Coordinates of C-alpha atoms and ligand atoms in Angstrom, one line a residue:
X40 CA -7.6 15.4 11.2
X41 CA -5.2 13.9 13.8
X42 CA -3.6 16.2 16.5
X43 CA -1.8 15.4 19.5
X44 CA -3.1 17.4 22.6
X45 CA -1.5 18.5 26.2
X46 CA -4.7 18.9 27.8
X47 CA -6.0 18.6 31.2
X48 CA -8.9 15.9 31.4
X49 CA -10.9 18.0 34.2
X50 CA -11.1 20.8 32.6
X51 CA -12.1 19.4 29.1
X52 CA -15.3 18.2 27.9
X53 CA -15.0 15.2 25.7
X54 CA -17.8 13.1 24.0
X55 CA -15.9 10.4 23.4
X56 CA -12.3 8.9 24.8
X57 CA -10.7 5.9 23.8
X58 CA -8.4 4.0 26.3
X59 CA -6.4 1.1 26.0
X60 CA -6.3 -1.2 28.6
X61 CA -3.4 -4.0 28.9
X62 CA -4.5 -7.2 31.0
X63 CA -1.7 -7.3 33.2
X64 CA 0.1 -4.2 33.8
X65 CA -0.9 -0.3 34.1
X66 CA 0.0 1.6 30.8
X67 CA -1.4 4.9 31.7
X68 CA -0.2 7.4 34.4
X69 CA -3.1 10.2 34.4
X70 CA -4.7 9.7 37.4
X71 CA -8.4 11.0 35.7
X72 CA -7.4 7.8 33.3
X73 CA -6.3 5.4 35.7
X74 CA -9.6 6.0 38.1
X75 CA -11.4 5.2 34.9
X76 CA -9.5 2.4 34.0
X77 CA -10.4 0.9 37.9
X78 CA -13.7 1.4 37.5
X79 CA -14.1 -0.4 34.1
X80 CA -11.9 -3.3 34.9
X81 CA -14.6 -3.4 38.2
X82 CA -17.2 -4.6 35.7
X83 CA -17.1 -8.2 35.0
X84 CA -17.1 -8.4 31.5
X85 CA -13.9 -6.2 31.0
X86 CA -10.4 -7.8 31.8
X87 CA -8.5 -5.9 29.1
X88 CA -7.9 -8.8 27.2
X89 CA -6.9 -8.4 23.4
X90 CA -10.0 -7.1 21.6
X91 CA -12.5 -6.9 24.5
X92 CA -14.7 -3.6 25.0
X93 CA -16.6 -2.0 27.2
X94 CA -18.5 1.4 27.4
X95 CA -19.1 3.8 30.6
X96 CA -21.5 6.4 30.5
X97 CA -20.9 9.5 31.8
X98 CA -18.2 8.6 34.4
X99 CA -18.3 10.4 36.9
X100 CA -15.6 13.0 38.4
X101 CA -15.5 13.7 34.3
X102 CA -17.4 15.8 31.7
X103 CA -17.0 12.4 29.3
X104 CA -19.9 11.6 27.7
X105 CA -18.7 7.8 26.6
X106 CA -15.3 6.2 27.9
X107 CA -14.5 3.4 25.8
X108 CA -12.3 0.9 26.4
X109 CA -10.0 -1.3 24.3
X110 CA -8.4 -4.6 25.4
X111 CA -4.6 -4.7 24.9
X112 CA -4.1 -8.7 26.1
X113 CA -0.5 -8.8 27.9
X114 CA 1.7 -5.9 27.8
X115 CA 4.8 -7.8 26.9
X116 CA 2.6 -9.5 24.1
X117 CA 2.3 -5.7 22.5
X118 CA 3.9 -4.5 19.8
X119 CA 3.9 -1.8 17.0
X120 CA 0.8 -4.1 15.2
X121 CA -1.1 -4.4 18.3
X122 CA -1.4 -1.0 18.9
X123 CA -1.7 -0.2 15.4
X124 CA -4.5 -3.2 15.0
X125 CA -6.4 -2.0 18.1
X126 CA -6.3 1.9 16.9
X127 CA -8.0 0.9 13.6
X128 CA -10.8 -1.2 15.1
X129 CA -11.5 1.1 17.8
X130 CA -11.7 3.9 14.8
X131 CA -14.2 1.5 12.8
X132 CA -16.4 0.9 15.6
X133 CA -16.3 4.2 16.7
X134 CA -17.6 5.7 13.2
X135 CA -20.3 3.1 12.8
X136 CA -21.5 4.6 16.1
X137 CA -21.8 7.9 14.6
X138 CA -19.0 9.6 16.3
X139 CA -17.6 12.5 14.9
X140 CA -15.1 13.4 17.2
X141 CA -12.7 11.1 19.5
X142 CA -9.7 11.5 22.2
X143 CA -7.2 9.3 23.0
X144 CA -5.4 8.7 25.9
X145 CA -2.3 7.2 24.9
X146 CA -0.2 4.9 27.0
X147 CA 2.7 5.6 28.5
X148 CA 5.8 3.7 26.8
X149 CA 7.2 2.2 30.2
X150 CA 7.4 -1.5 30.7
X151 CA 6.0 -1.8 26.7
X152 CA 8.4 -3.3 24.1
X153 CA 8.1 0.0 22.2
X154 CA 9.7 3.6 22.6
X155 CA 7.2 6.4 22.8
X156 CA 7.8 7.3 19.3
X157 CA 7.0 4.0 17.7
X158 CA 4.1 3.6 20.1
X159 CA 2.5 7.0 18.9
X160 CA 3.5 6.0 15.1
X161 CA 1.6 3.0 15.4
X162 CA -1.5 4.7 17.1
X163 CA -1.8 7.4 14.6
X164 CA -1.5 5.1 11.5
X165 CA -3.9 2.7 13.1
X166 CA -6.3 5.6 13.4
X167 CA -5.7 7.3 10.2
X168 CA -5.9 3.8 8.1
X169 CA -8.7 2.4 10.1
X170 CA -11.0 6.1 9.4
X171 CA -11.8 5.2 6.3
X172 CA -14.6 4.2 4.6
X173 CA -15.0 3.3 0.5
X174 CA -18.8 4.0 -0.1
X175 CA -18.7 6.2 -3.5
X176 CA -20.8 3.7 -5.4
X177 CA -24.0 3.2 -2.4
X178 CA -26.7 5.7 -2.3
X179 CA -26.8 5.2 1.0
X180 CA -23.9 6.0 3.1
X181 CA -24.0 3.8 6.1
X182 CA -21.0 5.5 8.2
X183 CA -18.9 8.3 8.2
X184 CA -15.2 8.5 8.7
X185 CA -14.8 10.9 12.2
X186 CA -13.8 14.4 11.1
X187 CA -10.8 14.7 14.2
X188 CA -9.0 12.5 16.6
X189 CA -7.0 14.0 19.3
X190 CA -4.0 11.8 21.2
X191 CA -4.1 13.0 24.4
X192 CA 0.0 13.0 25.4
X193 CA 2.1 15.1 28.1
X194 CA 3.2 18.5 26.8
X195 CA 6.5 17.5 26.8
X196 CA 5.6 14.4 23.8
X197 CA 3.3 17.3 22.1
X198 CA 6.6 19.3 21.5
X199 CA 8.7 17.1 20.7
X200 CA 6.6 14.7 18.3
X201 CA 4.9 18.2 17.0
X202 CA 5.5 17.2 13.1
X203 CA 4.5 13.5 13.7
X204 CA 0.7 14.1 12.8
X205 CA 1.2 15.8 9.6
X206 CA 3.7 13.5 8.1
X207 CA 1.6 10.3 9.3
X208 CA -1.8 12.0 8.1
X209 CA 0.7 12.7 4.9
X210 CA 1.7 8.6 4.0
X211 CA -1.4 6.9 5.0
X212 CA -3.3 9.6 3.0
X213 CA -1.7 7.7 0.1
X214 CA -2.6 4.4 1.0
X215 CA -5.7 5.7 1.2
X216 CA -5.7 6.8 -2.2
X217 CA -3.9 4.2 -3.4
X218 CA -7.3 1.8 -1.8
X219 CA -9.7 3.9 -3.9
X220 CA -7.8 3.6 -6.8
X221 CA -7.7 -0.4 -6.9
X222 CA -11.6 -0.2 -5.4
X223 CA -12.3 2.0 -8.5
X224 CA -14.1 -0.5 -11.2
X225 CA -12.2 -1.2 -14.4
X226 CA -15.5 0.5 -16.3
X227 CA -14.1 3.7 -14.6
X228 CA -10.7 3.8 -14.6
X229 CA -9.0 2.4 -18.3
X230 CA -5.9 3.2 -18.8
X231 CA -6.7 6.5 -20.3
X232 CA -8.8 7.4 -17.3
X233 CA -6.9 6.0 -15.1
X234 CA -3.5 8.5 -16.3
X235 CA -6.0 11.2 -15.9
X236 CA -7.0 10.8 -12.4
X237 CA -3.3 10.3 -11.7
X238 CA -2.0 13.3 -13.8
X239 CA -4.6 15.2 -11.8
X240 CA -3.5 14.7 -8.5
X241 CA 0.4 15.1 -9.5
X242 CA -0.6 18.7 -10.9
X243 CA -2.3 19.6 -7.8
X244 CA 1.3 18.5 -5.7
X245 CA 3.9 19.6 -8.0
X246 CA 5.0 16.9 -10.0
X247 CA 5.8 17.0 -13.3
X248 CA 3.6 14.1 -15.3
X249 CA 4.1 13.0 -19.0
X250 CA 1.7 10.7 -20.6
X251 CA 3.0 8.4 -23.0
X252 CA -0.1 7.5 -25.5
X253 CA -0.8 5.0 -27.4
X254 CA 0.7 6.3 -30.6
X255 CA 3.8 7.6 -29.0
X256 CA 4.3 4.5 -27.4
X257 CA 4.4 3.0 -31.2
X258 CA 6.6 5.2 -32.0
X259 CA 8.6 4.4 -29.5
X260 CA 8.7 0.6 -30.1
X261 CA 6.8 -0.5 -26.6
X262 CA 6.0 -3.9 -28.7
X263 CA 5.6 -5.9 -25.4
X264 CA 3.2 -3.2 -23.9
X265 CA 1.1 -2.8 -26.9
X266 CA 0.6 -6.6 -27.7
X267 CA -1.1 -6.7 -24.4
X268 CA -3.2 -4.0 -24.5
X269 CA -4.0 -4.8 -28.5
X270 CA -6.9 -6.1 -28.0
X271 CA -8.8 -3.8 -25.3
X272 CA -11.0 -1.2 -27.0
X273 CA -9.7 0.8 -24.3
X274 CA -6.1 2.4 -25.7
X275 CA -3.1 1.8 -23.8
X276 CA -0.8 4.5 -22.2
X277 CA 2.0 5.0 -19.7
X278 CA 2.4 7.8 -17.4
X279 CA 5.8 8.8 -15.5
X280 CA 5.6 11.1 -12.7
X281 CA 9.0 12.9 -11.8
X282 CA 9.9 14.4 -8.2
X283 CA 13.0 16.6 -8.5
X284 CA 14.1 18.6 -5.7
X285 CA 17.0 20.2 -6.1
X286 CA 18.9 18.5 -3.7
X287 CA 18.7 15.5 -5.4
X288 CA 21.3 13.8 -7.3
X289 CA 21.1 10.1 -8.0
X290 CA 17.5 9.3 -9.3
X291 CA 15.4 6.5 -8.2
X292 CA 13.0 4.6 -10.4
X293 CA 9.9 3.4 -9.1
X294 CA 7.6 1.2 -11.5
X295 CA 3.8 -0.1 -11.0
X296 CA 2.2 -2.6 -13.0
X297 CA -1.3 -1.2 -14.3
X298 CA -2.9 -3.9 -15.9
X299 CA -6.7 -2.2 -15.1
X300 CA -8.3 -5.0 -16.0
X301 CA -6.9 -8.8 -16.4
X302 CA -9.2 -11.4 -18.5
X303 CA -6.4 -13.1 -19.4
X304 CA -6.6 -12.5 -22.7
X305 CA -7.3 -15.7 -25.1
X306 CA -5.8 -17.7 -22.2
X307 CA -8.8 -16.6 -20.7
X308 CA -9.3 -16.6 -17.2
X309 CA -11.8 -19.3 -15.5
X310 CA -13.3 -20.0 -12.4
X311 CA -13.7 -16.8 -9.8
X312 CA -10.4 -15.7 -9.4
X313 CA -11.1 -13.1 -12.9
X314 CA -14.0 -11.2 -10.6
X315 CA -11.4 -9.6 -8.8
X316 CA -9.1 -8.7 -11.3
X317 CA -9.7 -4.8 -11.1
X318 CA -7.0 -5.5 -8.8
X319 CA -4.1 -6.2 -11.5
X320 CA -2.7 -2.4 -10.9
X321 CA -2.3 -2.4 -7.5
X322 CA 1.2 -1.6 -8.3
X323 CA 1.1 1.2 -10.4
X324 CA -1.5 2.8 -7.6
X325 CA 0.9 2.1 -4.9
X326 CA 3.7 3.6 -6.6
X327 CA 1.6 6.9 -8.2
X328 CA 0.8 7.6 -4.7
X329 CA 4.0 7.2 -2.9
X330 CA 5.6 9.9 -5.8
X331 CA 2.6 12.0 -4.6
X332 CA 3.2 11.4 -1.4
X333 CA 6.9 12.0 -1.3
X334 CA 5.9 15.4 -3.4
X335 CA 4.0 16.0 -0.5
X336 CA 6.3 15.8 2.0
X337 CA 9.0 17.3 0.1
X338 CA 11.4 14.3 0.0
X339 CA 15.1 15.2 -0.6
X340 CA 15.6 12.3 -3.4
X341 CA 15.2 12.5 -6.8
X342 CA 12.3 9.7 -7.5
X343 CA 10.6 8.6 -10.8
X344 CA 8.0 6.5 -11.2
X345 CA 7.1 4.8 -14.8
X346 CA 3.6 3.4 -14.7
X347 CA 2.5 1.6 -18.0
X348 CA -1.3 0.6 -17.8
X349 CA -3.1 -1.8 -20.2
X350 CA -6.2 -3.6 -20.3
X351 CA -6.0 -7.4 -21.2
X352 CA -8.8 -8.2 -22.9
X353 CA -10.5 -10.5 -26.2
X354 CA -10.7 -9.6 -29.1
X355 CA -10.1 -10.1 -32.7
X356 CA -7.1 -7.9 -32.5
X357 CA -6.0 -10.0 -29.4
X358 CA -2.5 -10.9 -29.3
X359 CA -2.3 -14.7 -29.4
X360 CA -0.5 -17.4 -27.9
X361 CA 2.5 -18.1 -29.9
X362 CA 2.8 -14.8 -31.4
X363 CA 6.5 -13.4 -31.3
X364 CA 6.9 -9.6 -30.7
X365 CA 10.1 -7.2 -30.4
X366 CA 9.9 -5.7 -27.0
X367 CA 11.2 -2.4 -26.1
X368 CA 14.8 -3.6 -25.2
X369 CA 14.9 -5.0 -28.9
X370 CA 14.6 -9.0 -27.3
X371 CA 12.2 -10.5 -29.1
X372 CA 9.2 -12.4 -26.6
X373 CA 7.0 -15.4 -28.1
X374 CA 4.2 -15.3 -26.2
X375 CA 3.7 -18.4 -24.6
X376 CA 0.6 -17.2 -22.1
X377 CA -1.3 -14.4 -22.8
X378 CA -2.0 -14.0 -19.1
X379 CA 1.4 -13.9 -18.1
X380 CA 0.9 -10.2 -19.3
X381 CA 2.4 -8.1 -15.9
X382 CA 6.1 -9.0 -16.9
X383 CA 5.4 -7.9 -20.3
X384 CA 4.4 -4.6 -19.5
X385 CA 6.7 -3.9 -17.0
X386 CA 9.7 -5.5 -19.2
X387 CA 9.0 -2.4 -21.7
X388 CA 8.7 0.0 -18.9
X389 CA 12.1 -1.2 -16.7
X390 CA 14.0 -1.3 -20.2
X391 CA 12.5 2.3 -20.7
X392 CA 13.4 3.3 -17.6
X393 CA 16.8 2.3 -17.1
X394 CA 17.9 3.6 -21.0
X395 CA 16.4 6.9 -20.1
X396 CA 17.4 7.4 -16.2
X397 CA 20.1 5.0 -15.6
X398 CA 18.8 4.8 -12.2
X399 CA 20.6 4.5 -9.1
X400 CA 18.1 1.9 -7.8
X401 CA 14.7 0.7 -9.2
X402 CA 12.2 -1.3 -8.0
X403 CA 9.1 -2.3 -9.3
X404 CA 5.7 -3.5 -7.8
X405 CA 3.1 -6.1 -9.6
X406 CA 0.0 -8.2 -8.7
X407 CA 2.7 -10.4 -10.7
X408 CA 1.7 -14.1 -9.8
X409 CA -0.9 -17.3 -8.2
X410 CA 2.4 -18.8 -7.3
X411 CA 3.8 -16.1 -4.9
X412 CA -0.1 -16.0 -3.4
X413 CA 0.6 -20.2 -3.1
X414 CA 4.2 -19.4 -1.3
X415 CA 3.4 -16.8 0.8
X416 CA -0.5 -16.7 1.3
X417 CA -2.6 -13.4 1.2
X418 CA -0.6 -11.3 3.7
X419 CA 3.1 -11.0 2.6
X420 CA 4.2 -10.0 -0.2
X421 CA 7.2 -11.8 -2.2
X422 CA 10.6 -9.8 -2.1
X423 CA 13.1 -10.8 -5.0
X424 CA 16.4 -8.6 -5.0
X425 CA 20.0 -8.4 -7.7
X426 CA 21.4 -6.2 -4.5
X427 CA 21.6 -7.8 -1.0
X428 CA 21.5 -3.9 0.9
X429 CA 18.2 -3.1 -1.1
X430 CA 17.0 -6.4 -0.2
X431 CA 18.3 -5.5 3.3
X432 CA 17.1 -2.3 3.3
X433 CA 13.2 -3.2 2.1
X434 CA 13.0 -6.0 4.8
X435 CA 13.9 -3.4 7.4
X436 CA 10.8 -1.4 6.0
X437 CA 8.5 -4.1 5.7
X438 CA 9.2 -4.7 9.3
X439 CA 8.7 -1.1 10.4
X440 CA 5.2 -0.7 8.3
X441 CA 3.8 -4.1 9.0
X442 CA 3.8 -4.3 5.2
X443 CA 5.3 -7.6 5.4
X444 CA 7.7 -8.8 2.2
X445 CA 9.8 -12.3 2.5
X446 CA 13.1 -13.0 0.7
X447 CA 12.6 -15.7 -2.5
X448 CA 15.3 -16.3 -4.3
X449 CA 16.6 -15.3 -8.2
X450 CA 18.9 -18.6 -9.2
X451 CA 20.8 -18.3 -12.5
X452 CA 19.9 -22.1 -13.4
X453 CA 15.9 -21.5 -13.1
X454 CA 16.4 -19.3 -16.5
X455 CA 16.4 -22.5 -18.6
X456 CA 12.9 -22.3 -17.3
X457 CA 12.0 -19.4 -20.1
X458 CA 13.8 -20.9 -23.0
X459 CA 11.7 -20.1 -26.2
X460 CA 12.4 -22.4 -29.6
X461 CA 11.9 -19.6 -31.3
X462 CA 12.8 -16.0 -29.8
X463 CA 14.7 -14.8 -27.4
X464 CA 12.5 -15.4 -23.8
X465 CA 9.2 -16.9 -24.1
X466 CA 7.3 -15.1 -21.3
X467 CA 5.6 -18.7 -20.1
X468 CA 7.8 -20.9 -18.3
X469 CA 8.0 -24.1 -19.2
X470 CA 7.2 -25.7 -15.5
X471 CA 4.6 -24.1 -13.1
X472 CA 6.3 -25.1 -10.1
X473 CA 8.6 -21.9 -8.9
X474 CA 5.8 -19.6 -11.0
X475 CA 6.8 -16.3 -8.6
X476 CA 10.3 -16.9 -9.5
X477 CA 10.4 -17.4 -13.4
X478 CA 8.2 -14.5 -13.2
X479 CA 11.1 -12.3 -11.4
X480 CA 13.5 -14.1 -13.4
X481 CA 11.8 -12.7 -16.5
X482 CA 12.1 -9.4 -15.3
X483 CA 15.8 -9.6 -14.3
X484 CA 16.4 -9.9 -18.1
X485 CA 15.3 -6.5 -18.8
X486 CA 16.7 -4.2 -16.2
X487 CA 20.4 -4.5 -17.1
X488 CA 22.9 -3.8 -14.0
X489 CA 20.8 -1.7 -12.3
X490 CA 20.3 -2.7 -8.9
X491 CA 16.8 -3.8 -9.0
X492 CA 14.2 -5.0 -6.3
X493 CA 10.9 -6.7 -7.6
X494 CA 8.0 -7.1 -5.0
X495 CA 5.0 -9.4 -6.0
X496 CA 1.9 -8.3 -3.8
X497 CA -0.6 -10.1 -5.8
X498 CA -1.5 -11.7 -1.9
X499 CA -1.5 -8.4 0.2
X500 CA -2.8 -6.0 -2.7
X501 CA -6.5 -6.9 -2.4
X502 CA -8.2 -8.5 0.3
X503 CA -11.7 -10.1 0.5
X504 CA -13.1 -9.6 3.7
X505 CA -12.0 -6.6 6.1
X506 CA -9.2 -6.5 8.6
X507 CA -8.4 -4.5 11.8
X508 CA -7.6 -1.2 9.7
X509 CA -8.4 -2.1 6.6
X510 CA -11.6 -2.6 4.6
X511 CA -12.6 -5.2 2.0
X512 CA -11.0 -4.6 -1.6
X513 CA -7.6 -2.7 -2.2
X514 CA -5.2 -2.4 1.3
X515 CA -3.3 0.3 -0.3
X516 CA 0.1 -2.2 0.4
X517 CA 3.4 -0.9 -0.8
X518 CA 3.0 2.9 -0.2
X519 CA 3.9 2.9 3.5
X520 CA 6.6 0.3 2.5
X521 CA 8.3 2.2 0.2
X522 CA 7.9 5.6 1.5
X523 CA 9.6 4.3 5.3
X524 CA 12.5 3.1 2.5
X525 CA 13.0 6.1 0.4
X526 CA 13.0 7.9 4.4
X527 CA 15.4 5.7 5.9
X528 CA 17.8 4.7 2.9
X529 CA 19.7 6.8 1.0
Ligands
BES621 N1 -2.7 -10.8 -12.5 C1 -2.3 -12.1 -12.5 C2 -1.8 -12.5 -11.1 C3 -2.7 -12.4 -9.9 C4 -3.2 -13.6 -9.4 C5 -2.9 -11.2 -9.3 C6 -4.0 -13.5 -8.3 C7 -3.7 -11.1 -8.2 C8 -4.3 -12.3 -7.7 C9 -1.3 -12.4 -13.5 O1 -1.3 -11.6 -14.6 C10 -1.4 -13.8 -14.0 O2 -2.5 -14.1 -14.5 N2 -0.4 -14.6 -13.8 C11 -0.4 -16.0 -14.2 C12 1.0 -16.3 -14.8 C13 1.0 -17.6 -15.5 C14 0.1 -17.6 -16.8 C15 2.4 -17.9 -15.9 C16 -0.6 -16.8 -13.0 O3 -0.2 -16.5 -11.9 O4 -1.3 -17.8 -13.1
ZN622 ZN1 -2.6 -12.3 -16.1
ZN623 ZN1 -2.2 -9.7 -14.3

């Protein structure tokens, strides 16, 4: 879908071409582009400041049937985001005008903050992400994602950034997946539904997929797990994807929480905040599609990912508050809040995961908390880490992917916080202040040594209204994040 092209603009006929234009300094070099860009910024309503646009018909000199041009704002404003904003709006526009196919002249690095590989990265991901429509429930379909998008680049860039496409197309592929996924209703995707569509896809790339049902997961003593899925009709399961090239050596554990639906259970949920809580397994989408994306790519690094899905629902076989139950690990967890149900699924599945893979590194992903949503608000995600390079490591990611994470802290002392009279951890703190904390803290008791990261995106997993290359519902956040780690870390 996304090619970069050497071409020579005379000689080409183009029905549509997208250029960037910065308000105060000259980003392109072609000098078809640049008599272009003189005569648009000729008009009055076109400065090239951020987010203004303006079409020419049929320029002349060209064969271009529609230039359109994008306002960049100040060149030493720009960044990675920018660009990467400004790509996904253009592509949004440009498929609600019906266009199927679109070029790109890309901007010439010089005098930007950006080197001319970031400054392509961003483009494509912009383009890729912002092509992208979730319409598989309206009869009718009101625009269509654009079936190829050439970036217009010297020959030179063409060689040398010849595998970019592929492996850009390849990631945000996965959010994209990842999207439908959390956009899917809970109706359509229970746990056992929601295995299948994930063993599916893993069969098609070469994963191996086991999943754990319901009964085998009694057998195996998930108590934690199966209290919170006890009282969905719906059975329980958990599904754990394994990528194993050969090279590999030490395995890293990657773990989702995939709570399909979250009522509450008894501690029911009120007010509107339960009418988007198809949301709850963000995580586990995020991380079933960066194993299938790293399976894609053929990754070097051994990577599992453990993805236990529930449904919390009410019933007469709910679990109830109070009620005391041996969790995988053998600690025993009273059950203080029957919504605080994300940390005891993923307790069962970390446990699980460090006895059977004593992993090098794990980190898990949940729409964990309200209180990290309070901290942080709806666009950054809270990072909590036991090993300062991972934490080091993840922030340099979130910074590369715009999938932005900020440090919160794990203090000892805040334990005292999850004290239970009468089992080992009670699973509700006892104060709601520092709720994204006890939440991590609660997790910290069940992954041992291991050096462990855990990122809450209840904020950035789901968003109401659209954004520059995003649309409303699931963003897909997590699988760019930790597929630029498990590339850049080792
Ligand atoms: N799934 C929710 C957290 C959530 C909130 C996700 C908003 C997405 C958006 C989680 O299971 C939950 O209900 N957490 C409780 C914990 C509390 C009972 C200790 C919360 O945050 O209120
Ligand atoms: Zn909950
Ligand atoms: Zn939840």
């Amino acid at each position: 879908m996304i090619h970069l092209a050497a071409i020579d603009l005379k000689r080409e006929k183009i029905n549509t071409l997208l250029i960037p234009v910065c308000e105060d300094t000259s980003i392109h070099t072609d000098a078809a582009i640049l008599a272009l860009v003189e005569s648009a910024l000729g008009l009055e309503e076109f400065q090239g400041k951020k987010d203004q646009e303006v079409i020419l018909y049929n320029p002349s000199g060209l064969s271009v049937e529609r230039a359109l041009f994008r306002g960049l704002g100040k060149a030493e404003k720009l960044d990675a985001e920018g660009l990467r904003q400004m790509a996904g709006k253009s592509l949004k526009r440009c498929a609600k005008m019906g266009v199927a196919r679109l070029w790109v002249a890309v901007p010439h690095a010089v005098g930007l903050s950006l080197d001319a590989s970031g400054l392509l990265t961003a483009l494509l991901e912009g383009a890729v992400l912002g092509n992208h429509v979730f319409d598989r429930y309206k009869q009718e379909k009101e625009t269509k994602p654009l079936a190829r998008i050439d970036f217009l680049v010297p020959a030179e860039q063409a060689r040398r950034f010849q595998k970019l496409p592929a492996q850009i197309e390849t990631v945000c592929r996965g959010t994209l997946l990842a999207r439908e996924w959390v956009n899917t209703p809970s109706n359509e995707k229970t746990p056992e539904q929601f295995a299948r569509l994930i063993t599916a896809a893993a069969k098609k790339s070469g994963l191996s997929a086991r999943v754990f049902t319901e009964s085998e997961l009694q057998r195996r003593k998930f108590g934690a797990l199966l209290a919170v899925g006890a009282g969905s009709l719906n059975k329980p399961a958990m599904v754990v994807l394994e990528h194993k090239p050969r090279s590999g050596r030490d395995t890293v554990v990657l773990v989702g929480k995939g709570v399909t639906f979250d009522s509450g259970g008894l501690n029911i949920k009120t007010g509107p905040s339960i009418g988007d809580m198809k949301c709850d397994m963000a995580g586990a989408a995020a991380v079933a599609a960066t194993l299938l994306t790293a399976a894609a790519l053929k990754l070097s690094r051994r990577i599992v990912g453990v993805i236990p899905l529930v449904e919390n629902m009410v019933s007469g076989r709910s679990t109830r508050p109070g009620d005391i139950v041996t969790s995988f690990s053998g600690k025993t967890i009273e059950i203080g809040n029957t919504d605080a149900e994300g940390r005891l699924i993923l307790a069962d599945a970390m446990a699980y995961a460090v006895k059977t893979y004593a992993p090098k590194m794990m980190i898990d992903m949940a729409t964990l908390t309200g209180a990290c949503v309070v901290a942080l608000g709806e666009k950054i995600a809270g990072l909590f880490a036991s090993d300062v390079a991972l934490q080091a490591e993840l922030l340099a990611a979130a910074g590369r992917t715009q999938e932005r994470c900020w440090p919160l802290p794990l203090p000892e002392d805040y334990k005292e916080l999850l004290k239970s009279s009468f089992a080992d951890i009670n699973n509700m703190p006892s104060a709601r202040e520092g709720g994204a904390i006890s939440a991590a803290l609660f997790l910290s008791e069940f992954v041992g040594s291991t050096p462990w990261a855990h990122i809450d995106i209840a904020g950035p997993a789901y968003q109401k209204k659209e954004s520059a290359y995003c649309g409303a519902g699931g963003t897909g956040f997590g699988v760019r994040l930790l597929m630029d780690w498990l590339m850049h870390s080792n």
